CSV table of C-alpha atoms and ligand atoms in Angstrom, one decimal:
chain,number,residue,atom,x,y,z
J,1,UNK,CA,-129.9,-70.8,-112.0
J,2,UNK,CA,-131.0,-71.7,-108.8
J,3,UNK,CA,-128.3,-73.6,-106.4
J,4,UNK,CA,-127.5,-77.4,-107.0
J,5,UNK,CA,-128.2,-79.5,-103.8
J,6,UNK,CA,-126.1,-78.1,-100.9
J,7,UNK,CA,-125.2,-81.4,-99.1
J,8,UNK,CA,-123.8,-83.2,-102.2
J,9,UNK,CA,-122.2,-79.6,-103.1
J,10,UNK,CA,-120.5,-79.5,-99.8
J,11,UNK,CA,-119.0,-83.5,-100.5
J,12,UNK,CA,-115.2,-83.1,-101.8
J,13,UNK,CA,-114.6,-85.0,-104.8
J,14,UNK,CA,-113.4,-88.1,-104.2
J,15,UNK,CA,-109.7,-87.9,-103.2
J,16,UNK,CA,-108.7,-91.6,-104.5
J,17,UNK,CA,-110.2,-90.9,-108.2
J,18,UNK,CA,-108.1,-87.0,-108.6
J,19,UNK,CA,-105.0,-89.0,-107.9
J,20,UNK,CA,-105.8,-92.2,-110.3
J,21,UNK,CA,-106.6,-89.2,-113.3
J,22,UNK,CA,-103.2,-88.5,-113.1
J,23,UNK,CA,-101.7,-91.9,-112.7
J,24,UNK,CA,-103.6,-92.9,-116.0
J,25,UNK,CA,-101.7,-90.6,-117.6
J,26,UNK,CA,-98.6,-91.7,-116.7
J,27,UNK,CA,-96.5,-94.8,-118.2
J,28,UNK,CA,-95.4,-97.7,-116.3
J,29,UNK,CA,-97.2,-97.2,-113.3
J,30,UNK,CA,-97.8,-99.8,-110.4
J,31,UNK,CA,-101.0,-99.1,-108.8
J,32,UNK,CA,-101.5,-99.9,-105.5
J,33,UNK,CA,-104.4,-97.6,-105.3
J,34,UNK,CA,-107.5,-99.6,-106.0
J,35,UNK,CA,-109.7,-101.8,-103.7
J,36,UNK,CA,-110.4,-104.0,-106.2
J,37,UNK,CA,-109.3,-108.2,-106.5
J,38,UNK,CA,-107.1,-108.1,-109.7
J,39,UNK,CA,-108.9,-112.3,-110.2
J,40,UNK,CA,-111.4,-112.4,-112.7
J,41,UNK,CA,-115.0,-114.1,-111.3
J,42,UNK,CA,-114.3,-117.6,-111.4
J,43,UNK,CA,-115.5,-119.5,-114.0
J,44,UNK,CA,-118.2,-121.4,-113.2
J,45,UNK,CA,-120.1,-118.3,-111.9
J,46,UNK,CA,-118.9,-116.3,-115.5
J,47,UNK,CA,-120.3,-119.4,-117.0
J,48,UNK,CA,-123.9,-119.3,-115.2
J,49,UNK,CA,-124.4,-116.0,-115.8
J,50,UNK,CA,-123.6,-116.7,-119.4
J,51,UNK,CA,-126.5,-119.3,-119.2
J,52,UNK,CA,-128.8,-117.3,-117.8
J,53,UNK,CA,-128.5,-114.7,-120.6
J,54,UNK,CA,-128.9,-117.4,-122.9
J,55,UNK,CA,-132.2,-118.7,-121.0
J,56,UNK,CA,-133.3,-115.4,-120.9
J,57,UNK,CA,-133.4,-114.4,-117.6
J,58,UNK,CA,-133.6,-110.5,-118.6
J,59,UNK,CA,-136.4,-109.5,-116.6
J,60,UNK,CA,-136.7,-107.7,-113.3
J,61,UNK,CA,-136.7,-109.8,-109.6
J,62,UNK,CA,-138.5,-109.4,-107.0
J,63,UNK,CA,-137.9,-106.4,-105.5
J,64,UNK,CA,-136.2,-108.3,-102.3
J,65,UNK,CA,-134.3,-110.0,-104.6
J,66,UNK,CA,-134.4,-114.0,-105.8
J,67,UNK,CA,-135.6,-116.2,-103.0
J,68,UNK,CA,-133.5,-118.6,-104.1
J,69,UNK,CA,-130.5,-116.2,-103.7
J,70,UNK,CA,-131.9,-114.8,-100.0
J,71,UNK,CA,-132.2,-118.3,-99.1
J,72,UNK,CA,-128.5,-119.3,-99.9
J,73,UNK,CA,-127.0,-116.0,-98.1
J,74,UNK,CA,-128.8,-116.8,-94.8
J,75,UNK,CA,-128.1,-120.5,-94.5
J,76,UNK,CA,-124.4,-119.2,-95.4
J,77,UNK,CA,-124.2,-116.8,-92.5
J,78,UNK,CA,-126.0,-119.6,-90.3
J,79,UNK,CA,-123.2,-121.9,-91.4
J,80,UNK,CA,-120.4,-120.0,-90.9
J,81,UNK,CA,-121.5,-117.8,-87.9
J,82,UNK,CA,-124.2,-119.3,-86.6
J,83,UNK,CA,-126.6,-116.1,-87.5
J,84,UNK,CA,-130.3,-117.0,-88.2
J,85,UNK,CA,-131.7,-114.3,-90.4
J,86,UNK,CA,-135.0,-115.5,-91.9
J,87,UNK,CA,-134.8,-115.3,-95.8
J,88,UNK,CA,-138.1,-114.1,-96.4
J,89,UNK,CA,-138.5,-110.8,-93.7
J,90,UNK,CA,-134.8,-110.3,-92.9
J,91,UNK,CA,-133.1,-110.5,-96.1
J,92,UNK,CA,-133.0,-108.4,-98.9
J,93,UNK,CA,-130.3,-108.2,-102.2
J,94,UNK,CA,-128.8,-105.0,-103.0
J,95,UNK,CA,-127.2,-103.5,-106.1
J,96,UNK,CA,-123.2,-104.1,-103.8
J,97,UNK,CA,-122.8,-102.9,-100.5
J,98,UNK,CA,-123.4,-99.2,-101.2
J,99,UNK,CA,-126.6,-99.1,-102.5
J,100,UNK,CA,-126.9,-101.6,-99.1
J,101,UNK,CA,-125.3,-98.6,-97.3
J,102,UNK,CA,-127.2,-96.3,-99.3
J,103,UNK,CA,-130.4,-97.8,-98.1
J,104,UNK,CA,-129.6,-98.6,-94.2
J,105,UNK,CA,-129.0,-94.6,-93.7
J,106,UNK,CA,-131.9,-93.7,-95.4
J,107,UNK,CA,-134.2,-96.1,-93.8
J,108,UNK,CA,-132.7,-95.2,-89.7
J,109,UNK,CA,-132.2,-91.7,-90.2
J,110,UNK,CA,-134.0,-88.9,-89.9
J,111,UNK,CA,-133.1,-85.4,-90.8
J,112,UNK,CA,-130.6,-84.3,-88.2
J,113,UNK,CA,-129.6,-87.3,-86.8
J,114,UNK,CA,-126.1,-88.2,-86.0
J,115,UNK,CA,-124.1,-91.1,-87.0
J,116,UNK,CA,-121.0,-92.3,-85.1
J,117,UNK,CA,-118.0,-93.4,-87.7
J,118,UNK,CA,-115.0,-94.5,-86.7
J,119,UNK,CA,-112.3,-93.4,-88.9
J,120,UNK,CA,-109.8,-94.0,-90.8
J,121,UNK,CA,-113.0,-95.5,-92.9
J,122,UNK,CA,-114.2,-96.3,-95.9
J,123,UNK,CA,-114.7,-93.2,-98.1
J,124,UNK,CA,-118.6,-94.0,-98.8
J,125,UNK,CA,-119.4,-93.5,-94.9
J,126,UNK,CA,-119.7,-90.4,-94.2
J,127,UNK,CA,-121.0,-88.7,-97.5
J,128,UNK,CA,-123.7,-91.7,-97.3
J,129,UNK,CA,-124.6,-90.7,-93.8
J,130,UNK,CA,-125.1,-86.6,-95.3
J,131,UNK,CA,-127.0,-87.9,-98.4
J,132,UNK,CA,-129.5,-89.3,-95.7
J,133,UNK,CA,-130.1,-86.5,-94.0
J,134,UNK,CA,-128.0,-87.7,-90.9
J,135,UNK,CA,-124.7,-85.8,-89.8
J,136,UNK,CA,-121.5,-87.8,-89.8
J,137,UNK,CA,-119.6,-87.6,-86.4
J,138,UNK,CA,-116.2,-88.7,-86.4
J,139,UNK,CA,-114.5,-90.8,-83.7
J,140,UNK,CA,-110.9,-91.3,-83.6
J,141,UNK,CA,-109.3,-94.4,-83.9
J,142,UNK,CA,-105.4,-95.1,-83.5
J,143,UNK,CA,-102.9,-97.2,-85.5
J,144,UNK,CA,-101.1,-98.2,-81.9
J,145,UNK,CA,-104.3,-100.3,-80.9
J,146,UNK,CA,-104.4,-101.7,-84.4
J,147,UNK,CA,-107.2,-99.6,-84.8
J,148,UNK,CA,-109.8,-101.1,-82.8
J,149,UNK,CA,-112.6,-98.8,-81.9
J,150,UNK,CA,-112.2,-97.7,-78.3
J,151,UNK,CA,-115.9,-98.1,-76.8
J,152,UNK,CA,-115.1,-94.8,-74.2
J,153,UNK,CA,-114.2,-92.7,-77.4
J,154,UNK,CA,-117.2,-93.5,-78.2
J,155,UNK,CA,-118.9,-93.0,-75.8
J,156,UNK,CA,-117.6,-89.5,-75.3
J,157,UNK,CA,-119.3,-88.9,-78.7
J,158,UNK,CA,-123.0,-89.6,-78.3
J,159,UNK,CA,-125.6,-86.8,-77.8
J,160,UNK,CA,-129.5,-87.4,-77.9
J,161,UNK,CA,-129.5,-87.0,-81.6
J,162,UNK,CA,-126.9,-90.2,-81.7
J,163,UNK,CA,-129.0,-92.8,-84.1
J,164,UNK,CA,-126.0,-95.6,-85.1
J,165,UNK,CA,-122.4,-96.7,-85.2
J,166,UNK,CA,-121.0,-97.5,-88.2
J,167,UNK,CA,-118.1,-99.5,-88.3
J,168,UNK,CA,-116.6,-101.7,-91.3
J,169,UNK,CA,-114.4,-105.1,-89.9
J,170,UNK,CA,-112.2,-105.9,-91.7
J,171,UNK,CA,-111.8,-102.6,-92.7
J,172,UNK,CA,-110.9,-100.1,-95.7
J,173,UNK,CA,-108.5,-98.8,-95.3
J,174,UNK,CA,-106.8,-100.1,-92.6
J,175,UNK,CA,-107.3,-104.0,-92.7
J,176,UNK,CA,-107.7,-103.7,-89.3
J,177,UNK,CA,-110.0,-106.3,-87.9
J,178,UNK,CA,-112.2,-105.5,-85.0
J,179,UNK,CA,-111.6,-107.8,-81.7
J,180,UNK,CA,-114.6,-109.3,-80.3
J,181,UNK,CA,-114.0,-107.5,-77.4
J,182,UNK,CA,-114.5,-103.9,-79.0
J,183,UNK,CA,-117.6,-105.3,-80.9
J,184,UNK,CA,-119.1,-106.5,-77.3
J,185,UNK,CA,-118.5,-103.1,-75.8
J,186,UNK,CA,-120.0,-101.0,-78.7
J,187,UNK,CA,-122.9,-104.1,-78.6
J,188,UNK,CA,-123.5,-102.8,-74.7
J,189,UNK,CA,-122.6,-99.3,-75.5
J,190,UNK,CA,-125.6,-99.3,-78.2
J,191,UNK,CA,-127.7,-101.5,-76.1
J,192,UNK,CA,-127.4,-98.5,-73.1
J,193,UNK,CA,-128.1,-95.4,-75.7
J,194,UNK,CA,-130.9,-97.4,-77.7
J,195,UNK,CA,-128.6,-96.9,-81.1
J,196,UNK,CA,-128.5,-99.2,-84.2
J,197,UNK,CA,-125.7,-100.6,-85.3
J,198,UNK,CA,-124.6,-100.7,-89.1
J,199,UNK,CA,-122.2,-103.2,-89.4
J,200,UNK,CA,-120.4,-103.1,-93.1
J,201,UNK,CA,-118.7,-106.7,-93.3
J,202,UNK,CA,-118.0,-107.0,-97.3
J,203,UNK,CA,-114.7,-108.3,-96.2
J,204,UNK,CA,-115.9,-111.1,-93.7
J,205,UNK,CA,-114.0,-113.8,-95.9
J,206,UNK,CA,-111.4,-112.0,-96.1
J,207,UNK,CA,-109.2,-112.8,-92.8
J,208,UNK,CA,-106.2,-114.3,-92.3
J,209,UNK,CA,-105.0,-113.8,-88.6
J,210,UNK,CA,-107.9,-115.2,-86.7
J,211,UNK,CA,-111.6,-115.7,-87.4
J,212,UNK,CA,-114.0,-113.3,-88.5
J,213,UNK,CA,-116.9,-111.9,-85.6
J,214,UNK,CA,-120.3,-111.4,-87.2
J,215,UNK,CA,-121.7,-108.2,-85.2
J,216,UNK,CA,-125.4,-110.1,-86.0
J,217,UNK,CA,-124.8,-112.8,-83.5
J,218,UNK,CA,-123.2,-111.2,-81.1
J,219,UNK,CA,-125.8,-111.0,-77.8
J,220,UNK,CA,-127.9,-108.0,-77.3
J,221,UNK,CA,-127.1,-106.9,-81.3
J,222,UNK,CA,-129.5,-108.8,-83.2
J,223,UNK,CA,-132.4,-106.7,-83.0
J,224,UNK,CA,-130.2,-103.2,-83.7
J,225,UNK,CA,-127.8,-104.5,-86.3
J,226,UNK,CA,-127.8,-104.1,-89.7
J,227,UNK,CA,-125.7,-106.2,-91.5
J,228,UNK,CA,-124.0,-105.6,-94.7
J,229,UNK,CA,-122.5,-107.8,-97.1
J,230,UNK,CA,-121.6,-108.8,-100.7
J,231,UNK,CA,-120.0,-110.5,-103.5
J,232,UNK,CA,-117.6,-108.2,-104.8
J,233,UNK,CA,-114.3,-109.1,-102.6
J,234,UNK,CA,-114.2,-112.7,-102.0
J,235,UNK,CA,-115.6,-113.9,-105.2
J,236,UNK,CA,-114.4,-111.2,-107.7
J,237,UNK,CA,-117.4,-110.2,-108.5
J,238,UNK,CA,-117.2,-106.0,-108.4
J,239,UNK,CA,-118.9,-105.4,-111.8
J,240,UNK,CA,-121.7,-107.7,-111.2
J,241,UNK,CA,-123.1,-105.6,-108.5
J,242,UNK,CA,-124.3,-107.8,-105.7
J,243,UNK,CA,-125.0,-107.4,-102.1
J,244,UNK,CA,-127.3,-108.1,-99.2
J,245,UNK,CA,-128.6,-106.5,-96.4
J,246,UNK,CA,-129.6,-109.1,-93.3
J,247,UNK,CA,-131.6,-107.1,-90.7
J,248,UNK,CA,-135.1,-107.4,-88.4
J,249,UNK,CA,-138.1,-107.5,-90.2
J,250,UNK,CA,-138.9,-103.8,-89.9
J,251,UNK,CA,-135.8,-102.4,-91.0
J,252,UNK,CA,-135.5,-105.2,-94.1
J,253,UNK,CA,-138.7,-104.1,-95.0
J,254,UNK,CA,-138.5,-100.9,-94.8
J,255,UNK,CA,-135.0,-101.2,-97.2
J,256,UNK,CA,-137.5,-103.0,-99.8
J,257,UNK,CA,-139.8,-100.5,-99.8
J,258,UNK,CA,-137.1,-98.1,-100.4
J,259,UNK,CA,-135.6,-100.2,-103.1
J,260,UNK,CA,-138.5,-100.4,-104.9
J,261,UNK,CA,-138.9,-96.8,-105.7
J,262,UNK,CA,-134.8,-96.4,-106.7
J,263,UNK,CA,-133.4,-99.7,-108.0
J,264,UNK,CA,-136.1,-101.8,-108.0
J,265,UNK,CA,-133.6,-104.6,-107.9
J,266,UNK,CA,-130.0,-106.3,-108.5
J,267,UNK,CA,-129.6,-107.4,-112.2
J,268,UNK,CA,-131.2,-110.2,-112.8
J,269,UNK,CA,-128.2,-112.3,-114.4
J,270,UNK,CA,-126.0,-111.0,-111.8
J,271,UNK,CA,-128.2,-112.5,-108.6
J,272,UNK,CA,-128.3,-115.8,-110.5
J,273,UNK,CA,-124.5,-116.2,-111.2
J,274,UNK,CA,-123.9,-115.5,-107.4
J,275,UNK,CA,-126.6,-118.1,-106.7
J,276,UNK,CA,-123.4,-120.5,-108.4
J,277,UNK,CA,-121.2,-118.4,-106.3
J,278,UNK,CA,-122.7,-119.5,-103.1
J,279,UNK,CA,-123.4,-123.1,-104.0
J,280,UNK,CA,-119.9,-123.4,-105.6
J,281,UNK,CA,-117.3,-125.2,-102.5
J,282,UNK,CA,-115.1,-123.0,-101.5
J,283,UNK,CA,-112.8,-123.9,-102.9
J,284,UNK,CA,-112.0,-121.3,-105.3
J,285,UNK,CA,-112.9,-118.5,-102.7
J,286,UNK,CA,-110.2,-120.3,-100.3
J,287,UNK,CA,-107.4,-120.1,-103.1
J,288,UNK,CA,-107.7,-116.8,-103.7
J,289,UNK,CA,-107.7,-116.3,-100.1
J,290,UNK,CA,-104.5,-117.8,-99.6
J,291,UNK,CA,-103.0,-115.9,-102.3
J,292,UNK,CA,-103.8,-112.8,-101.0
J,293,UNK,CA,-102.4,-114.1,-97.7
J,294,UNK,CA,-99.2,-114.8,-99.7
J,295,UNK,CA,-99.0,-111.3,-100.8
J,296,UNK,CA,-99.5,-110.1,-97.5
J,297,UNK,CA,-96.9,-111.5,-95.8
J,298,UNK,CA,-94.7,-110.4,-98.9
J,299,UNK,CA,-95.8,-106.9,-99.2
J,300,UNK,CA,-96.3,-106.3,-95.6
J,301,UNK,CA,-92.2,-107.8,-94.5
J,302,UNK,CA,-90.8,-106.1,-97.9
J,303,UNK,CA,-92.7,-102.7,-96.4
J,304,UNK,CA,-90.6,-103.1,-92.7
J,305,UNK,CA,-87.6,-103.5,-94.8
J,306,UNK,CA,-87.8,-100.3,-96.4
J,307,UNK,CA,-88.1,-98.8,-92.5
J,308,UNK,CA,-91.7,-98.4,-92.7
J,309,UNK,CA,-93.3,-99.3,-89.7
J,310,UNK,CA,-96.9,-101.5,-90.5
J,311,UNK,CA,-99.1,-102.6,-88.2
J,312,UNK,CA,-100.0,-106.3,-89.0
J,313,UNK,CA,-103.1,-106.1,-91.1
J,314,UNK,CA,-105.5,-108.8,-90.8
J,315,UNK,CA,-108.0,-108.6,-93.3
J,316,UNK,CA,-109.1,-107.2,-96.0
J,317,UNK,CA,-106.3,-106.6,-98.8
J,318,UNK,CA,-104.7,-103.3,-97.9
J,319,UNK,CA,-101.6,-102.3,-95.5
J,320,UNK,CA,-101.8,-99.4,-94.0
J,321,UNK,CA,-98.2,-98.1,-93.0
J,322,UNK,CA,-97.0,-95.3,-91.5
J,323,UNK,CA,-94.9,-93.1,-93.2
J,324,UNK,CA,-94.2,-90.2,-90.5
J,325,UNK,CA,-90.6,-91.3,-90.6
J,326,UNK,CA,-90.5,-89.7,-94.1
J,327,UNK,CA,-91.1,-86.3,-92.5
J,328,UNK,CA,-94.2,-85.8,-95.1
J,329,UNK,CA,-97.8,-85.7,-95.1
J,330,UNK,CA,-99.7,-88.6,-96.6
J,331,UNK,CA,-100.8,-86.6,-99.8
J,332,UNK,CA,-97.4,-84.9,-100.4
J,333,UNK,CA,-95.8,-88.9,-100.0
J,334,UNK,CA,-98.5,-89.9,-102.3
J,335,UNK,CA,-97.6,-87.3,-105.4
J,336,UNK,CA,-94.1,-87.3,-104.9
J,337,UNK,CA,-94.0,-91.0,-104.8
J,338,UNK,CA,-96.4,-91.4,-108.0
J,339,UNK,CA,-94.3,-88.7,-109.8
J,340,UNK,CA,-90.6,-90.0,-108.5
J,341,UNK,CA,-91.2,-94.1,-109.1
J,342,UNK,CA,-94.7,-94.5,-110.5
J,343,UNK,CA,-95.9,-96.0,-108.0
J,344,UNK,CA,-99.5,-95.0,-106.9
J,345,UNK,CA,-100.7,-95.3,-103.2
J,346,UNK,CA,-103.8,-93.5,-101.9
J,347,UNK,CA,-103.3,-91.0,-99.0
J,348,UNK,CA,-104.3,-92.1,-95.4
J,349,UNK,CA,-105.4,-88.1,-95.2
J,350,UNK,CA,-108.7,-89.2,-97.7
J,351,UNK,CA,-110.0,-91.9,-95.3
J,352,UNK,CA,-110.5,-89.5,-92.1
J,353,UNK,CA,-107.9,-87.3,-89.9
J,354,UNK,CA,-106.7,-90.3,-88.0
J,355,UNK,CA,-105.5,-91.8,-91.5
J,356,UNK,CA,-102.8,-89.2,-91.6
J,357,UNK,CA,-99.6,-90.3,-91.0
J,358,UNK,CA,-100.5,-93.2,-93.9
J,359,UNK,CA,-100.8,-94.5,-97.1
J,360,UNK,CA,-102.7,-97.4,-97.9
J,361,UNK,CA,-101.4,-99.7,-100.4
J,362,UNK,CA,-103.6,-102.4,-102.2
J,363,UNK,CA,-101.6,-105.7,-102.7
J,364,UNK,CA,-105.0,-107.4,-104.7
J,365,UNK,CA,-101.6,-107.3,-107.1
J,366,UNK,CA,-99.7,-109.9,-108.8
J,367,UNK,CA,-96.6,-110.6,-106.5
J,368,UNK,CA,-93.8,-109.9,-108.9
J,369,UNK,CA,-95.6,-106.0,-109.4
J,370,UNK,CA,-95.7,-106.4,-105.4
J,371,UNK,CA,-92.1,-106.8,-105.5
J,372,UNK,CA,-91.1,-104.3,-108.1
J,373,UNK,CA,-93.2,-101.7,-105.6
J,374,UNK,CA,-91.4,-102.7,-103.3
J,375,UNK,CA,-88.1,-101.9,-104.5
J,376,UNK,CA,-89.8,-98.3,-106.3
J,377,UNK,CA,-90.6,-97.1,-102.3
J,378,UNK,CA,-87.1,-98.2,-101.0
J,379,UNK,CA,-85.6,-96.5,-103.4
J,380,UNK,CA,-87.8,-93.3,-103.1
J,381,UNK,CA,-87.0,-93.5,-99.4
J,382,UNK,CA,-83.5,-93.4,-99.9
J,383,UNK,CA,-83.5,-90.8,-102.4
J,384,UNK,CA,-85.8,-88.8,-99.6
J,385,UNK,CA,-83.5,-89.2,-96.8
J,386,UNK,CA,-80.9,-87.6,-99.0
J,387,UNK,CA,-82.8,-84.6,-99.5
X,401,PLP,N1,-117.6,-101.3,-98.3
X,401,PLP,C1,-116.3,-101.3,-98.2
X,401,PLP,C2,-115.6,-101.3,-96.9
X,401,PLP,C3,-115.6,-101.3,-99.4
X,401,PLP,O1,-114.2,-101.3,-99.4
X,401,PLP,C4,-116.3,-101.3,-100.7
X,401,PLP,C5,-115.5,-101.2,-102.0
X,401,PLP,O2,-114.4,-100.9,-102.0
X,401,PLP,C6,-117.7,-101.3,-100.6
X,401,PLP,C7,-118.3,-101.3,-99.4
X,401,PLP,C8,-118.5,-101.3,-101.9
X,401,PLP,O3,-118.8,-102.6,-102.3
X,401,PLP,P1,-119.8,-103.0,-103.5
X,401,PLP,O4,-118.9,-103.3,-104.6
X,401,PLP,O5,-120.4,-104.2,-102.9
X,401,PLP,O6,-120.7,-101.9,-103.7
């Protein structure tokens, strides 16, 4: 037979789902493992998507997506950022953020190219970058700085092949929210070296210590950025498969063209329960929010207690401690942890070199399983430093 596609070959299988295998086999496990909100979709956006299956809205879109939809997304950014993305030519709805991803690498790079990623990142980045022809080059980022991208590491890392950044704030897996400052210098960096700038906020609602910077509207980034974003986090919607991409006209339509060869476009039902979503107040966004928040400062104290040292982690839902005062790597804390307490973290090792040192531990978990964790990685602490 001849050989399977050599880029995908080279791709390791995906660290976080090798682990989970063995945790589903296992009773009585907490999982702290997965990035996803443990809330169902609230109700009045279960409820229209209901109604449009009853209506009958089974067809294809538009391949941009509803207008009605694009329309809602952009006067959302505009409200809460200030951003003016114009619905028709700048906005397009994705199947989530990854096939957003997906279809932002494709449409900057060409073969050879070379991305910038900060890591620890999300695990999507880099393989997305490869399936697009582009090469993935890594830039270090540290948990001492809270992980904010360091402009003059940066720096050091383009060549002429350099096309983009691409960042995520708040971020998997660190939670680690960018300061403004570090998104103005990579704004001037890319301004100087002509790069575009993919900017994956998914968890823009998400914050809790301060306010969320849209890369969009910062000055100069406009016309380089492409923006990603979606419905999965903040409304509990992962299953529905919704996301946008907000960019200039020629990259936005370039995505559509694009999309209408592969997806086509976002289930139908799906784009109209996050039109509810979006008109919905906030309420319900905002409680769930705040409960996250709870968990935080739960999870994130009960994890110091143990002797863990966490940096504060300001978005997103994960903590990302360090665990080099156990004297193991991340992926031998990981199994031993799983097989001593069932208790399942994911390695800081699978999200880039920087991330080892680390686990990261969801709390998108009901407190009182929060607590229990807690208790499970004291104890296996204890029963380490006996060893
Ligand atoms: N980007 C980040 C940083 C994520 O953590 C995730 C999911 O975990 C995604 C994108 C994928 O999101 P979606 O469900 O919209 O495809």
């Amino acid at each position: 037979m001849k050989p399977l596609n050599d880029v995908i070959a080279a791709c390791p299988p995906s660290g976080i789902r090798r682990f989970f295998d063995i945790a589903a086999e296992m009773d009585d496990v907490i999982s702290l493992g997965v990035g996803e909100p443990d809330f169902v979709t609230p109700w009045r956006v279960r409820e229209a998507g209901i109604y449009a299956l009853e209506q009958g809205y089974t067809t294809y879109t538009s391949n941009a997506g509803l207008p009605r939809l694009r329309e809602l997304i952009c006067a959302d950014l505009g409200r809460r950022y200030g951003a003016d993305y114009d619905p028709d030519t700048e906005c397009l709805i994705t199947t989530g953020v990854s096939e957003g991803l997906d279809l932002a690498l494709r449409v900057l790079l060409n073969p050879g190219d070379e991305v910038i990623v900060p890591e620890p990142c999300y695990v999507a980045y880099e393989p997305c970058v490869a399936f697009a022809g582009g090469t993935p080059v890594r830039v270090p980022t540290r948990w001492e700085d809270g992980f904010a991208v360091d402009a003059d590491v940066v720096a050091a890392a383009i060549t002429p092949r350099t096309k983009a950044i691409l960042l995520g704030s708040p971020a998997n897996p660190t939670g680690a929210v960018q300061p403004r400052a570090a998104l103005e210098a990579l704004v001037r960096l890319a301004e100087q070296h002509d790069l575009y700038l993919v900017s994956d906020e998914i968890y823009d609602r998400l914050t809790y210590t301060g306010g969320h910077t849209c890369l969009g509207t910062l000055p100069g980034a406009r016309e380089r950025t492409v923006l990603l974003g979606g419905f999965s986090k903040a409304h509990a919607m992962t299953g529905w498969r919704v996301g946008w991409i907000c960019a200039p006209a020629p990259v936005a339509d370039l995505a559509v063209r694009v999309h209408q060869y592969t997806m086509l476009c976002a289930p139908h039902v799906s784009q109209l329960a996050a039109v509810e979503a979006l008109s919905a107040p906030d309420d319900e966004v905002d409680a769930m929010v705040a409960d996250y928040d709870r968990r935080r400062r739960v999870f994130v104290k009960g994890l110091r207690e143990t002797g863990l040292e966490c940096p504060e982690p300001g978005g997103a839902f994960y903590a990302f401690p360090s665990i080099r005062s156990s004297g193991l790597d991340s992926e031998t804390f990981a199994e031993r942890l799983l097989h001593a307490e069932h208790v399942a973290v994911v390695a800081g090792s699978v999200f880039g070199p920087s991330g080892e040192g680390h686990v990261r531990c969801s709390y998108a978990t009901a407190l009182p399983l929060l607590e229990e964790a807690l208790v499970r990685i004291d104890r296996f602490l204890r029963a380490e430093e006996g060893h």
